[in-house]
Tab-separated table of C-alpha atoms in Angstrom:
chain	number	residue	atom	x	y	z
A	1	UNK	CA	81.623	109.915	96.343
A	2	UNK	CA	80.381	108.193	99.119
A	3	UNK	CA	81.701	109.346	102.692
A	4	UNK	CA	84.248	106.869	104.641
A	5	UNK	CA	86.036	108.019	107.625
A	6	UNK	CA	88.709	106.516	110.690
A	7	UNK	CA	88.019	107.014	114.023
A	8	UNK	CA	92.008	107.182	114.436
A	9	UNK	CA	94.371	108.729	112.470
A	10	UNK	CA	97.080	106.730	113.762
A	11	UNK	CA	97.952	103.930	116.378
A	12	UNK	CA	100.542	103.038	117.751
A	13	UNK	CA	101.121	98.986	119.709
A	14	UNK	CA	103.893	96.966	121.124
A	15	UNK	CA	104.815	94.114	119.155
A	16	UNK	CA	102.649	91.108	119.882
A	17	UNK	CA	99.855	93.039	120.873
A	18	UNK	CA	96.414	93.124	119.609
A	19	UNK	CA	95.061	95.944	117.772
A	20	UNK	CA	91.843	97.395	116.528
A	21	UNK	CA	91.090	99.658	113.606
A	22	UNK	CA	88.050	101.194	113.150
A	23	UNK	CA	85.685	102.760	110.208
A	24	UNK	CA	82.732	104.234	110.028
A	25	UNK	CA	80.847	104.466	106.641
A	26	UNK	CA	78.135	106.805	105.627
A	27	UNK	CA	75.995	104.922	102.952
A	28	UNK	CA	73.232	102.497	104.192
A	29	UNK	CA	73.447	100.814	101.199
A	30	UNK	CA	76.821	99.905	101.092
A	31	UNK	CA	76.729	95.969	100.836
A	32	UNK	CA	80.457	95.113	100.797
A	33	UNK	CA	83.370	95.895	102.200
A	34	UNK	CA	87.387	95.591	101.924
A	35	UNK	CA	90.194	96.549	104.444
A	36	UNK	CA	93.606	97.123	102.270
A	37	UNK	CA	97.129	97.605	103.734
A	38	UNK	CA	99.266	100.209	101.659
A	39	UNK	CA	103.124	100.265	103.110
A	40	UNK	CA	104.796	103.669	101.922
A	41	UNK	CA	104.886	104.089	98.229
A	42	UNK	CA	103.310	101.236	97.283
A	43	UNK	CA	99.681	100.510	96.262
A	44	UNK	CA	97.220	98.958	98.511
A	45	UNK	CA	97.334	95.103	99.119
A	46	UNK	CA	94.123	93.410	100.209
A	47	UNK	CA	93.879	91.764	103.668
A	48	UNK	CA	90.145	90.782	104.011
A	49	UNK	CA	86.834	91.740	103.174
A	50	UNK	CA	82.684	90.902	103.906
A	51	UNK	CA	79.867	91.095	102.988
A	52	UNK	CA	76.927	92.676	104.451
A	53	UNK	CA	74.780	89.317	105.149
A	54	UNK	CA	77.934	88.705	107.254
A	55	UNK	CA	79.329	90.241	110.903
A	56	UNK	CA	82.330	88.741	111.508
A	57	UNK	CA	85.012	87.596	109.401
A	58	UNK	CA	88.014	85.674	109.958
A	59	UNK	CA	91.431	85.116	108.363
A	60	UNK	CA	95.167	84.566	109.515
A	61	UNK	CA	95.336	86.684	112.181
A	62	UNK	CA	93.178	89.252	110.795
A	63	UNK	CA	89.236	89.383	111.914
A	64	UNK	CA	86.955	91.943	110.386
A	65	UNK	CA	83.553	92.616	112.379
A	66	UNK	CA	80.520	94.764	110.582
A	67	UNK	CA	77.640	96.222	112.357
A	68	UNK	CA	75.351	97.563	109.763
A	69	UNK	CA	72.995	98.890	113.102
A	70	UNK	CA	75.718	101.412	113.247
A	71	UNK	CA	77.834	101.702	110.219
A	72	UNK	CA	80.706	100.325	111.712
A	73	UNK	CA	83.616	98.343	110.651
A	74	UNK	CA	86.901	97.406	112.740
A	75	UNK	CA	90.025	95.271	111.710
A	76	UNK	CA	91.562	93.554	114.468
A	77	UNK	CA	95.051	92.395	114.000
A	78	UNK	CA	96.195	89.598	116.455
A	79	UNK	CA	99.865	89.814	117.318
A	80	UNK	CA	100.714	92.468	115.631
A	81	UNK	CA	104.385	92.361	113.796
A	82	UNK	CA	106.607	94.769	113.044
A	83	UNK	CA	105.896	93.751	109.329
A	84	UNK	CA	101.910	95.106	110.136
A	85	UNK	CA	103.129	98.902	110.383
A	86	UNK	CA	101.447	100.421	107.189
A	87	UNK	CA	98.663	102.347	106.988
A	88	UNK	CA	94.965	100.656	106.831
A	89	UNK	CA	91.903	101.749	104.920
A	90	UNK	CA	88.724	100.379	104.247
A	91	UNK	CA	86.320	100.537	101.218
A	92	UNK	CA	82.826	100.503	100.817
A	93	UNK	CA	80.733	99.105	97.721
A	94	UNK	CA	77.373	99.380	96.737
A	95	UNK	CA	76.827	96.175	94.701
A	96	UNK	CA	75.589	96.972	91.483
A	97	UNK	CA	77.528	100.240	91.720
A	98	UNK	CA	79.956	99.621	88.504
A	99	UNK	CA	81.807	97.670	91.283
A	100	UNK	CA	83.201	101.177	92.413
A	101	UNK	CA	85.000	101.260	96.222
A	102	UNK	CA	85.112	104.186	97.497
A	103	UNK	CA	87.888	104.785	100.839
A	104	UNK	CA	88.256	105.996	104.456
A	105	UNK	CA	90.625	108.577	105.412
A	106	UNK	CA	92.864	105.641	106.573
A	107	UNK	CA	94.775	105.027	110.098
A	108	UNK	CA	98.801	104.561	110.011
A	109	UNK	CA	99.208	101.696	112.519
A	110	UNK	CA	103.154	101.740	113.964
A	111	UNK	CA	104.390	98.455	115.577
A	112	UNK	CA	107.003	99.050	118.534
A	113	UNK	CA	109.430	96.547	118.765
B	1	UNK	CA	98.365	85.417	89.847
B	2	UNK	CA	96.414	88.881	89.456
B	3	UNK	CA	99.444	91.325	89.171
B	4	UNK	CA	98.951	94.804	88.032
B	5	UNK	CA	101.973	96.906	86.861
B	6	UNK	CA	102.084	100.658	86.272
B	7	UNK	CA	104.376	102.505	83.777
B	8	UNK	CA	106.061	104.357	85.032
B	9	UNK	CA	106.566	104.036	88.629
B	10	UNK	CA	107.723	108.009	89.052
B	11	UNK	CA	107.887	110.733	86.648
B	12	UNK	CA	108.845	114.730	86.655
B	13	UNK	CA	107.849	116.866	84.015
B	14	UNK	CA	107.266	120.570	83.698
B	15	UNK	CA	104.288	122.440	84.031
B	16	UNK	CA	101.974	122.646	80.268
B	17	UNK	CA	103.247	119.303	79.523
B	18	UNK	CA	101.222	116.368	79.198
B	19	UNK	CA	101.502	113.119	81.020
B	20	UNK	CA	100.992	109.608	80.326
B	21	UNK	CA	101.002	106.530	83.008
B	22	UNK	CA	99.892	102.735	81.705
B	23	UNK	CA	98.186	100.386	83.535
B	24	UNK	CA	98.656	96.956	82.823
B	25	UNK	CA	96.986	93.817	84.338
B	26	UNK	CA	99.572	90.903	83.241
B	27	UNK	CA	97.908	87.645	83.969
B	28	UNK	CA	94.684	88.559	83.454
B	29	UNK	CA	92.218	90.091	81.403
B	30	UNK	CA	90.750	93.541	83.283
B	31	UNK	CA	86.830	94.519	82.205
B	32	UNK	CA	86.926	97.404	84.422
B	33	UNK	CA	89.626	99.498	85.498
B	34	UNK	CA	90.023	102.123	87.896
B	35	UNK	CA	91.889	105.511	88.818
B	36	UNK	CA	92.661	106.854	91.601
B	37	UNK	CA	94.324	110.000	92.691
B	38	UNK	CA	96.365	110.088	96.531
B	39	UNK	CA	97.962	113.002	98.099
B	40	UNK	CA	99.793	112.736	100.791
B	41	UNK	CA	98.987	111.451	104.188
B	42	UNK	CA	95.452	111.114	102.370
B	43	UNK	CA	93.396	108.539	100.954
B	44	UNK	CA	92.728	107.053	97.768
B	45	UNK	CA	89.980	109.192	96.052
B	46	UNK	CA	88.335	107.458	93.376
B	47	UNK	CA	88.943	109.780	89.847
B	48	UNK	CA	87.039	107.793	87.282
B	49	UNK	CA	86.057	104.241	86.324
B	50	UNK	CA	86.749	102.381	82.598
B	51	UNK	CA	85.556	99.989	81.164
B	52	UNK	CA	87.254	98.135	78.050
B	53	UNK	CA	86.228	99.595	74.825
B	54	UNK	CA	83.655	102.191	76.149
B	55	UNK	CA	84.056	105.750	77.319
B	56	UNK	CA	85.385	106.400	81.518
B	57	UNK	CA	82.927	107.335	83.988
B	58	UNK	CA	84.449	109.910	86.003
B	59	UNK	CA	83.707	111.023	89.556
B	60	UNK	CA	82.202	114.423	90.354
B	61	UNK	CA	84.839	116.910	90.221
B	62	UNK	CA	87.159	115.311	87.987
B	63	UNK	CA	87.731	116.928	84.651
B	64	UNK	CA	87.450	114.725	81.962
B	65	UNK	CA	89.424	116.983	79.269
B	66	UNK	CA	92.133	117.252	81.685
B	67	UNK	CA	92.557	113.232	82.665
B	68	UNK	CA	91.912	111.373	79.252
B	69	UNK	CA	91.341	107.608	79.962
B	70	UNK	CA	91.450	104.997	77.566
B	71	UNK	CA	90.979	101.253	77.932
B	72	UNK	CA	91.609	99.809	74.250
B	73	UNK	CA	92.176	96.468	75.234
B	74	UNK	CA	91.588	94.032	77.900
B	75	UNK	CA	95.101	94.143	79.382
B	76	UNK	CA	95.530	98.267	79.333
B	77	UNK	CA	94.011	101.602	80.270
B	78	UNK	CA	96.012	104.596	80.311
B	79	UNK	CA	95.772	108.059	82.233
B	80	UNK	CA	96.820	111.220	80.430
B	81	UNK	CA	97.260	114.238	82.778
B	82	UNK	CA	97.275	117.026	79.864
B	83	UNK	CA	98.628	120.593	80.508
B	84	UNK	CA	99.574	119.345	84.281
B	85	UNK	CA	100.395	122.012	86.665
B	86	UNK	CA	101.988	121.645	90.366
B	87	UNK	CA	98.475	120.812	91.646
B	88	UNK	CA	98.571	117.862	89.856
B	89	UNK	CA	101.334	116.280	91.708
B	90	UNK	CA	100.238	113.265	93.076
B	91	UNK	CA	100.378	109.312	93.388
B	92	UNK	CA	97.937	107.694	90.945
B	93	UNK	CA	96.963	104.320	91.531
B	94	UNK	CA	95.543	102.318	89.447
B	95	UNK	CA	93.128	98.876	89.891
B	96	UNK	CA	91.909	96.073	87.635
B	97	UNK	CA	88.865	93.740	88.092
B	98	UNK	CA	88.007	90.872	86.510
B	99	UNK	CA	84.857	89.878	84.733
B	100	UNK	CA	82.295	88.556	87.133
B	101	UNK	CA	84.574	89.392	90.262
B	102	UNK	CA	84.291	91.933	92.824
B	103	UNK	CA	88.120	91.892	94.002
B	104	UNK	CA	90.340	95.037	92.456
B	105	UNK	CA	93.733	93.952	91.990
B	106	UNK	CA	95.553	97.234	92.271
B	107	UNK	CA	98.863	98.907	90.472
B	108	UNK	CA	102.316	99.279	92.536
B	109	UNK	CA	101.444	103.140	91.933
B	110	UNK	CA	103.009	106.122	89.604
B	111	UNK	CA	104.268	109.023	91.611
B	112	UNK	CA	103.848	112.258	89.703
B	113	UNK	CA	105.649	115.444	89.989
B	114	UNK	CA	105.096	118.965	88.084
B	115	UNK	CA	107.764	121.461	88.743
């Protein structure tokens, strides 16, 4: 599969803070892009994604930014909740690719109260 | 809309026995469905793909006589881990995609354990 990896393993904020996860992907071609949320035992829930004709993305509190220059994708969270501690991966898709994401090594984010 | 469930959510069985765990999209119908396999404190690691009434396209590595996948309708696949061993504990997560859409909807996960 393709190659997907974290700079971070895990991170850890004070409530109301801002964070930052990063990703770096491998594959040039990779033309789309997903960051899920996956709380212990559960399977992952989808918080935002973009495309590659795109570098910035936003949604409720969530922003995704893409710089294809470098391979480089980050999720920033704004005030981040004690409901945000989960761990955070993001896929890569090659369009045309039987739709097939392939994930980074994730980073477990922990929210202080 | 675009909920996935997974039978059954954790199961033990012994090692040589066989395995089956459904994957079910409920409110919708699923053209492509996918496996994956997570150990833990890793990531999701895409096993094969499946697409209604055809054969599963599985990912380098993966044996294909060991994880039988079958996607007989639009609304179910299933994963068969045959003559599982230890090794083959794992959470397997399953995700369902719609025709013409690129979003996976994914399964609540089925925890597996071979003693």
């Amino acid at each position: 599969g393709e190659s997907v990896g974290l700079h971070l393993p895990t991170l850890s904020v004070q409530e109301g803070d801002n964070s930052i996860i990063n990703c770096a992907y491998s594959n040039s071609a990779s033309d789309y892009f997903i960051w899920y949320k996956q709380e212990s035992g559960k399977g992952p829930q989808f918080i935002i994604d973009i495309r590659s004709n795109m570098d910035k993305r936003q949604g409720q509190r969530v922003t995704v930014l893409l710089n294809k220059t470098v391979k480089h994708l980050s999720l920033q969270i704004a005030a981040t909740q004690p409901g945000d501690s989960a761990v955070y991966f993001c896929a890569e898709n090659i369009s045309g690719n039987f739709n097939k994401f392939y994930f980074g090594s994730g980073t477990k984010l922990n929210v202080k109260p | 809309g675009a909920v996935v469930s997974q039978h059954p959510s954790w199961v033990i069985c012994k090692s040589g026995t066989s395995v089956k765990i459904e994957c079910r999209s409920l409110d919708f119908q699923a053209t492509t469905m996918f496996w994956y396999r997570q150990f833990p404190k890793q990531s999701l690691m895409l096993m094969a793909t499946s697409n209604e009434g055809s054969k599963a396209t599985y990912e380098q590595g993966v044996e294909k006589d060991k994880f039988l996948i079958n996607h007989a309708s639009l609304t179910l696949s299933t994963l068969t881990v045959t003559s599982a061993h230890p090794e083959d504990s794992s959470f397997y997560i399953c995700s369902a995609q719609g025709q013409g859409g690129n979003e996976q909807y994914f399964g609540p996960g089925t925890r597996l354990t071979v003693t």
